[in-house]
Short mmCIF file of C-alpha atoms and ligand atoms in Angstrom, two decimals:
data_model
loop_
_atom_site.label_atom_id
_atom_site.label_comp_id
_atom_site.label_asym_id
_atom_site.label_seq_id
_atom_site.Cartn_x
_atom_site.Cartn_y
_atom_site.Cartn_z
CA MET A 1 106.29 173.77 110.87
CA THR A 2 103.02 175.59 110.24
CA LEU A 3 100.49 174.10 107.92
CA THR A 4 99.05 176.52 105.41
CA SER A 5 95.50 175.90 104.29
CA GLU A 6 95.09 174.77 100.67
CA LYS A 7 94.26 177.62 98.36
CA ARG A 8 90.89 176.97 96.78
CA TRP A 9 90.63 176.93 93.00
CA SER A 10 87.78 176.02 90.68
CA ILE A 11 87.00 175.78 86.98
CA ALA A 12 83.81 175.35 84.93
CA ILE A 13 83.51 174.79 81.19
CA HIS A 14 80.73 174.61 78.62
CA GLY A 15 80.46 173.26 75.09
CA GLY A 16 77.15 174.90 74.23
CA ALA A 17 73.50 174.63 75.24
CA GLY A 18 70.58 173.35 73.18
CA THR A 19 67.88 170.83 72.49
CA MET A 20 69.88 167.71 73.32
CA ARG A 21 67.76 165.08 75.06
CA PRO A 22 68.55 161.49 76.11
CA GLU A 23 66.08 160.15 73.54
CA ILE A 24 67.92 161.76 70.64
CA MET A 25 71.50 161.12 71.85
CA ASP A 26 72.54 157.50 72.14
CA GLU A 27 74.88 156.26 74.87
CA THR A 28 77.93 156.27 72.59
CA MET A 29 77.35 159.85 71.55
CA GLN A 30 76.86 160.93 75.16
CA ALA A 31 80.08 159.15 76.15
CA ASP A 32 81.96 160.86 73.29
CA TYR A 33 80.86 164.31 74.39
CA LYS A 34 81.62 163.57 78.02
CA ALA A 35 85.12 162.38 77.12
CA ALA A 36 85.73 165.56 75.12
CA LEU A 37 84.51 167.73 78.00
CA SER A 38 86.61 165.75 80.45
CA ALA A 39 89.77 166.24 78.39
CA ALA A 40 89.21 170.01 78.30
CA LEU A 41 88.53 170.07 82.02
CA ASP A 42 91.80 168.18 82.59
CA ALA A 43 93.70 170.81 80.58
CA GLY A 44 92.37 173.59 82.83
CA VAL A 45 92.73 171.63 86.06
CA ALA A 46 96.39 170.85 85.30
CA VAL A 47 97.14 174.59 85.23
CA LEU A 48 95.31 175.30 88.49
CA GLU A 49 96.69 172.28 90.34
CA ALA A 50 100.19 173.47 89.49
CA GLY A 51 99.40 176.85 91.07
CA GLY A 52 98.85 178.56 87.71
CA ARG A 53 96.64 181.53 86.91
CA ALA A 54 92.94 181.45 86.14
CA MET A 55 93.65 183.14 82.78
CA ASP A 56 96.03 180.35 81.76
CA ALA A 57 93.55 177.69 82.90
CA VAL A 58 90.64 179.07 80.86
CA THR A 59 92.89 179.52 77.82
CA ALA A 60 94.10 175.90 78.04
CA ALA A 61 90.57 174.53 78.44
CA VAL A 62 89.21 176.56 75.52
CA ILE A 63 92.09 175.57 73.22
CA ALA A 64 91.23 171.90 73.91
CA LEU A 65 87.56 172.55 73.08
CA GLU A 66 88.44 174.57 69.95
CA ASP A 67 90.58 171.71 68.64
CA ASP A 68 87.79 169.17 69.21
CA PRO A 69 85.34 168.93 66.26
CA HIS A 70 82.43 168.04 68.57
CA PHE A 71 82.04 171.70 69.41
CA ASN A 72 81.18 174.83 67.46
CA ALA A 73 84.46 176.67 67.85
CA ALA A 74 87.47 176.62 65.51
CA ARG A 75 87.59 173.00 64.24
CA GLY A 76 83.94 171.95 63.87
CA ALA A 77 82.60 175.52 63.66
CA VAL A 78 79.21 176.08 62.05
CA PHE A 79 78.89 177.67 58.60
CA THR A 80 77.48 181.04 57.60
CA TYR A 81 74.61 180.98 55.13
CA ASN A 82 77.08 181.36 52.29
CA GLY A 83 79.22 178.48 53.51
CA ILE A 84 82.18 179.94 55.37
CA ASN A 85 83.46 179.58 58.91
CA GLU A 86 83.73 182.90 60.71
CA LEU A 87 85.06 182.67 64.22
CA ASP A 88 84.73 184.91 67.27
CA ALA A 89 86.47 184.76 70.66
CA ALA A 90 87.09 186.78 73.81
CA VAL A 91 88.99 186.63 77.09
CA MET A 92 88.81 188.71 80.25
CA ASP A 93 90.99 188.82 83.34
CA GLY A 94 89.15 189.62 86.59
CA ARG A 95 92.31 190.92 88.31
CA THR A 96 92.58 194.00 86.15
CA ARG A 97 89.44 193.79 84.00
CA ALA A 98 91.77 193.68 81.00
CA ALA A 99 89.97 192.14 78.02
CA GLY A 100 90.63 191.07 74.45
CA ALA A 101 88.28 190.03 71.66
CA ALA A 102 88.34 189.21 67.97
CA SER A 103 85.57 188.52 65.47
CA GLY A 104 85.12 187.40 61.89
CA LEU A 105 88.29 185.27 61.85
CA ARG A 106 88.75 182.84 58.97
CA HIS A 107 92.37 181.69 59.26
CA VAL A 108 93.27 181.70 62.97
CA ARG A 109 93.66 178.17 64.25
CA ASN A 110 92.83 178.97 67.88
CA PRO A 111 90.83 182.18 68.06
CA VAL A 112 91.15 182.34 71.85
CA THR A 113 94.92 182.82 71.45
CA LEU A 114 94.32 185.84 69.24
CA ALA A 115 91.83 187.31 71.74
CA ARG A 116 94.49 186.88 74.39
CA ALA A 117 97.12 188.59 72.24
CA VAL A 118 94.73 191.50 71.70
CA MET A 119 94.42 191.78 75.49
CA GLU A 120 98.11 191.46 76.22
CA ALA A 121 99.95 192.96 73.28
CA GLY A 122 98.05 195.99 72.08
CA PRO A 123 96.07 199.03 73.19
CA HIS A 124 92.70 197.82 71.87
CA VAL A 125 90.05 195.53 73.30
CA PHE A 126 88.22 194.36 70.15
CA LEU A 127 89.57 193.74 66.64
CA SER A 128 87.68 192.30 63.69
CA GLY A 129 88.21 190.61 60.33
CA ALA A 130 91.34 191.15 58.27
CA GLY A 131 92.71 193.68 60.76
CA ALA A 132 92.44 191.18 63.58
CA GLU A 133 94.14 188.50 61.50
CA GLU A 134 96.98 190.83 60.55
CA PHE A 135 97.46 191.69 64.23
CA GLY A 136 97.61 187.98 64.95
CA ARG A 137 100.24 187.35 62.28
CA ASP A 138 102.32 190.25 63.65
CA HIS A 139 102.20 188.62 67.07
CA GLY A 140 103.02 185.08 66.01
CA ILE A 141 99.51 183.64 66.32
CA GLU A 142 99.18 180.39 64.36
CA THR A 143 97.14 180.55 61.17
CA CYS A 144 95.69 177.70 59.11
CA ASP A 145 93.82 176.91 55.94
CA PRO A 146 90.03 177.41 56.38
CA ASP A 147 89.59 173.70 55.54
CA TRP A 148 90.89 172.90 59.02
CA PHE A 149 87.63 174.21 60.54
CA ALA A 150 85.19 172.56 58.11
CA THR A 151 83.48 169.26 59.00
CA PRO A 152 80.90 167.28 56.98
CA GLU A 153 78.44 167.30 59.90
CA ARG A 154 78.36 171.12 60.09
CA TRP A 155 77.90 171.28 56.31
CA ARG A 156 74.98 168.87 56.61
CA GLN A 157 73.43 171.08 59.30
CA LEU A 158 73.67 174.10 57.02
CA GLU A 159 72.04 172.20 54.14
CA GLU A 160 69.29 171.04 56.49
CA LEU A 161 68.63 174.58 57.67
CA LYS A 162 68.47 175.84 54.08
CA ALA A 163 66.17 172.99 53.03
CA LYS A 164 63.75 173.61 55.90
CA LYS A 165 63.75 177.34 55.20
CA LEU A 166 63.78 177.83 58.95
CA GLY A 167 64.87 181.43 58.86
CA TRP A 168 67.60 182.72 61.14
CA PHE A 169 66.81 180.72 64.23
CA ASP A 170 66.53 176.97 63.90
CA VAL A 171 64.12 175.64 66.53
CA ASP A 172 66.35 172.57 66.87
CA LEU A 173 69.49 174.60 67.40
CA LYS A 174 72.23 172.98 69.37
CA TYR A 175 74.46 175.87 70.28
CA GLY A 176 78.01 174.58 70.44
CA THR A 177 79.98 177.57 71.54
CA VAL A 178 82.70 176.77 74.06
CA GLY A 179 83.79 178.61 77.16
CA ALA A 180 85.61 178.37 80.46
CA VAL A 181 85.61 180.32 83.71
CA ALA A 182 87.99 179.78 86.60
CA CYS A 183 89.12 181.02 89.99
CA ASP A 184 92.77 180.43 90.84
CA GLY A 185 94.40 179.84 94.22
CA GLU A 186 94.94 183.58 94.61
CA GLY A 187 91.21 184.26 94.24
CA HIS A 188 91.49 185.81 90.77
CA VAL A 189 88.85 184.94 88.18
CA ALA A 190 89.01 184.80 84.37
CA ALA A 191 86.71 183.96 81.47
CA ALA A 192 87.19 182.82 77.87
CA THR A 193 84.64 182.10 75.11
CA SER A 194 85.08 180.93 71.50
CA THR A 195 82.52 180.25 68.79
CA GLY A 196 81.65 179.79 65.15
CA GLY A 197 78.37 181.61 65.88
CA LEU A 198 75.05 180.32 64.57
CA THR A 199 74.44 177.99 61.63
CA GLY A 200 73.26 180.02 58.64
CA LYS A 201 74.20 183.37 60.15
CA ARG A 202 74.68 186.22 57.73
CA TRP A 203 78.38 186.75 57.02
CA GLY A 204 79.73 189.60 59.11
CA ARG A 205 77.25 188.84 61.90
CA ILE A 206 78.77 189.06 65.38
CA GLY A 207 77.13 187.26 68.30
CA ASP A 208 77.47 187.73 72.03
CA SER A 209 80.56 185.55 72.57
CA PRO A 210 83.24 188.16 71.75
CA VAL A 211 81.20 191.08 73.10
CA ILE A 212 82.64 191.97 76.51
CA GLY A 213 79.75 192.17 78.98
CA ALA A 214 77.41 190.04 76.85
CA GLY A 215 78.96 186.57 76.29
CA THR A 216 82.14 187.07 78.30
CA TYR A 217 83.04 189.02 81.46
CA ALA A 218 85.33 188.72 84.47
CA ASP A 219 85.70 190.92 87.54
CA ASP A 220 87.39 189.90 90.80
CA ARG A 221 84.76 191.95 92.66
CA SER A 222 82.01 189.61 91.47
CA CYS A 223 82.66 186.66 89.14
CA ALA A 224 83.67 185.36 85.71
CA VAL A 225 80.97 184.44 83.17
CA SER A 226 80.93 182.69 79.77
CA ALA A 227 77.66 182.33 77.87
CA THR A 228 76.18 180.22 75.09
CA GLY A 229 72.87 180.60 73.28
CA ALA A 230 71.03 182.86 70.86
CA GLY A 231 73.58 185.66 70.88
CA GLU A 232 71.29 188.48 69.84
CA PHE A 233 69.30 188.10 73.08
CA PHE A 234 72.43 187.79 75.20
CA ILE A 235 73.75 191.06 73.74
CA ARG A 236 70.45 192.84 74.42
CA GLU A 237 70.42 191.62 78.03
CA GLY A 238 74.13 192.32 78.62
CA VAL A 239 74.13 188.88 80.25
CA ALA A 240 77.66 188.42 81.57
CA HIS A 241 77.98 191.92 83.01
CA GLU A 242 74.46 191.80 84.42
CA ILE A 243 75.23 188.62 86.40
CA GLY A 244 78.35 190.23 87.87
CA ALA A 245 76.50 193.46 88.66
CA ARG A 246 73.76 191.59 90.52
CA MET A 247 76.38 189.82 92.64
CA ARG A 248 78.36 192.97 93.33
CA LEU A 249 75.54 195.44 93.89
CA ALA A 250 72.65 193.29 95.11
CA GLY A 251 74.67 190.68 97.02
CA GLU A 252 73.19 187.74 95.09
CA SER A 253 75.01 184.41 94.93
CA ALA A 254 76.43 183.26 91.58
CA GLN A 255 73.55 180.79 91.23
CA GLN A 256 70.84 183.34 92.09
CA ALA A 257 72.24 185.94 89.70
CA ALA A 258 72.71 183.43 86.88
CA ASP A 259 69.18 182.01 87.29
CA THR A 260 67.62 185.48 87.31
CA VAL A 261 69.47 186.71 84.25
CA ILE A 262 68.83 183.54 82.22
CA GLY A 263 65.16 183.98 83.21
CA GLU A 264 65.27 187.49 81.76
CA VAL A 265 66.85 186.22 78.52
CA GLY A 266 64.00 183.70 78.31
CA ALA A 267 61.45 186.47 78.83
CA LEU A 268 62.94 188.28 75.82
CA GLY A 269 62.53 185.07 73.80
CA GLY A 270 66.13 183.81 73.94
CA ASP A 271 67.52 180.37 74.80
CA GLY A 272 70.88 179.43 76.22
CA GLY A 273 72.97 179.26 79.34
CA VAL A 274 75.94 180.47 81.34
CA ILE A 275 78.76 179.18 83.51
CA VAL A 276 79.97 181.28 86.44
CA ALA A 277 83.03 181.16 88.72
CA ALA A 278 83.24 183.41 91.79
CA PRO A 279 86.39 184.49 93.70
CA ASP A 280 85.31 182.36 96.70
CA GLY A 281 85.78 179.26 94.52
CA SER A 282 82.08 178.59 93.95
CA THR A 283 80.78 177.79 90.47
CA ALA A 284 77.30 177.84 88.95
CA PHE A 285 75.49 176.70 85.81
CA ALA A 286 72.17 178.10 84.57
CA PHE A 287 70.37 177.34 81.29
CA ASN A 288 66.83 177.34 79.94
CA THR A 289 67.43 174.69 77.25
CA PRO A 290 66.98 170.92 77.73
CA GLY A 291 70.75 170.52 77.99
CA MET A 292 74.12 172.20 78.15
CA TYR A 293 77.44 170.41 77.60
CA ARG A 294 79.25 171.29 80.80
CA GLY A 295 81.80 170.30 83.38
CA ARG A 296 83.42 171.56 86.54
CA ALA A 297 86.11 170.71 89.03
CA ASP A 298 87.61 172.28 92.13
CA SER A 299 90.31 171.81 94.73
CA THR A 300 87.88 170.20 97.21
CA GLY A 301 87.51 167.20 94.88
CA LEU A 302 84.31 168.18 93.10
CA ARG A 303 84.38 166.88 89.55
CA GLU A 304 81.46 166.44 87.13
CA VAL A 305 80.63 166.45 83.45
CA ALA A 306 77.01 166.54 82.34
CA ILE A 307 74.81 167.12 79.32
CA PHE A 308 71.13 167.16 80.25
CA ALA A 309 69.18 169.27 82.71
CA ALA A 310 68.37 167.42 85.94
CA ARG A 311 64.73 167.12 84.90
CA HIS A 312 65.67 165.06 81.82
N1 LIG B 401 76.19 182.47 71.42
C1 LIG B 401 76.69 182.08 70.15
C2 LIG B 401 76.35 183.14 69.12
O1 LIG B 401 75.24 183.66 69.16
C3 LIG B 401 76.16 180.77 69.66
C4 LIG B 401 76.32 179.62 70.61
O2 LIG B 401 76.28 179.80 71.83
O3 LIG B 401 76.50 178.48 70.13
O4 LIG B 401 77.18 183.42 68.30
#
């Protein structure tokens, strides 16, 4: 009998970057977030351990994060200035560079499932608003009452922003977008991102998360990327595509490319971070905020969930 070497898989997830610091997050709160991240990681790992595809792993992990009110995606999404939840999501498959995205959703329970339907069941890459929701209904995507997304804590954050008259970007922003990237045992990568956007955003505003090449990208020739942060800057930098391009054309590692591009976002004035998974099974995190809710696991036994930057 010949022994075949284990096929290497990996997955990384994020639940947003921001100003979280140990002094403002007590132990219980930290443990809550870590448990939520761990559960999402488990959902993705289960797919990969069973020999499943990277695309199914990132979808499973993001659904778990969307359903968890700790994070700013689906249930627990932030509010627009006029008090509604408008959700954006995207997926991309590195095997074929097929992609699907949807923005401005108000009644889709798991926006990542609609992004995936856009990718798999129609000719388009990006649908928005009522048209996207109708497409979802036609393809059996679960809808819900907008109340499902609303939480008292997000409402309080909106009121606080309005009271402080902070303008569009709150200096204390805790971005809570969620995302996952993975490499499966066949060496294919995939990315998924889902968000409620930014607290107090103008209705109709679209951030980087559903924009292919900005908040989400996957290419087997380089890597899969999911971003979180001040979306306007991530769109201007073309963050997710730029990281892949640096790896593919300049031979940089995932960590080098991610560090460089997050540095460039910072130079533009933007905050946030990325997670990266490469076809060799390596993963990387990069962020210029004090923390990023994150986790990763791979077939070699690596497993971690973390909140703060190492320096904190
Ligand atoms: N990037 C998201 C946006 O700008 C926000 C976040 O990461 O929390 O819509």
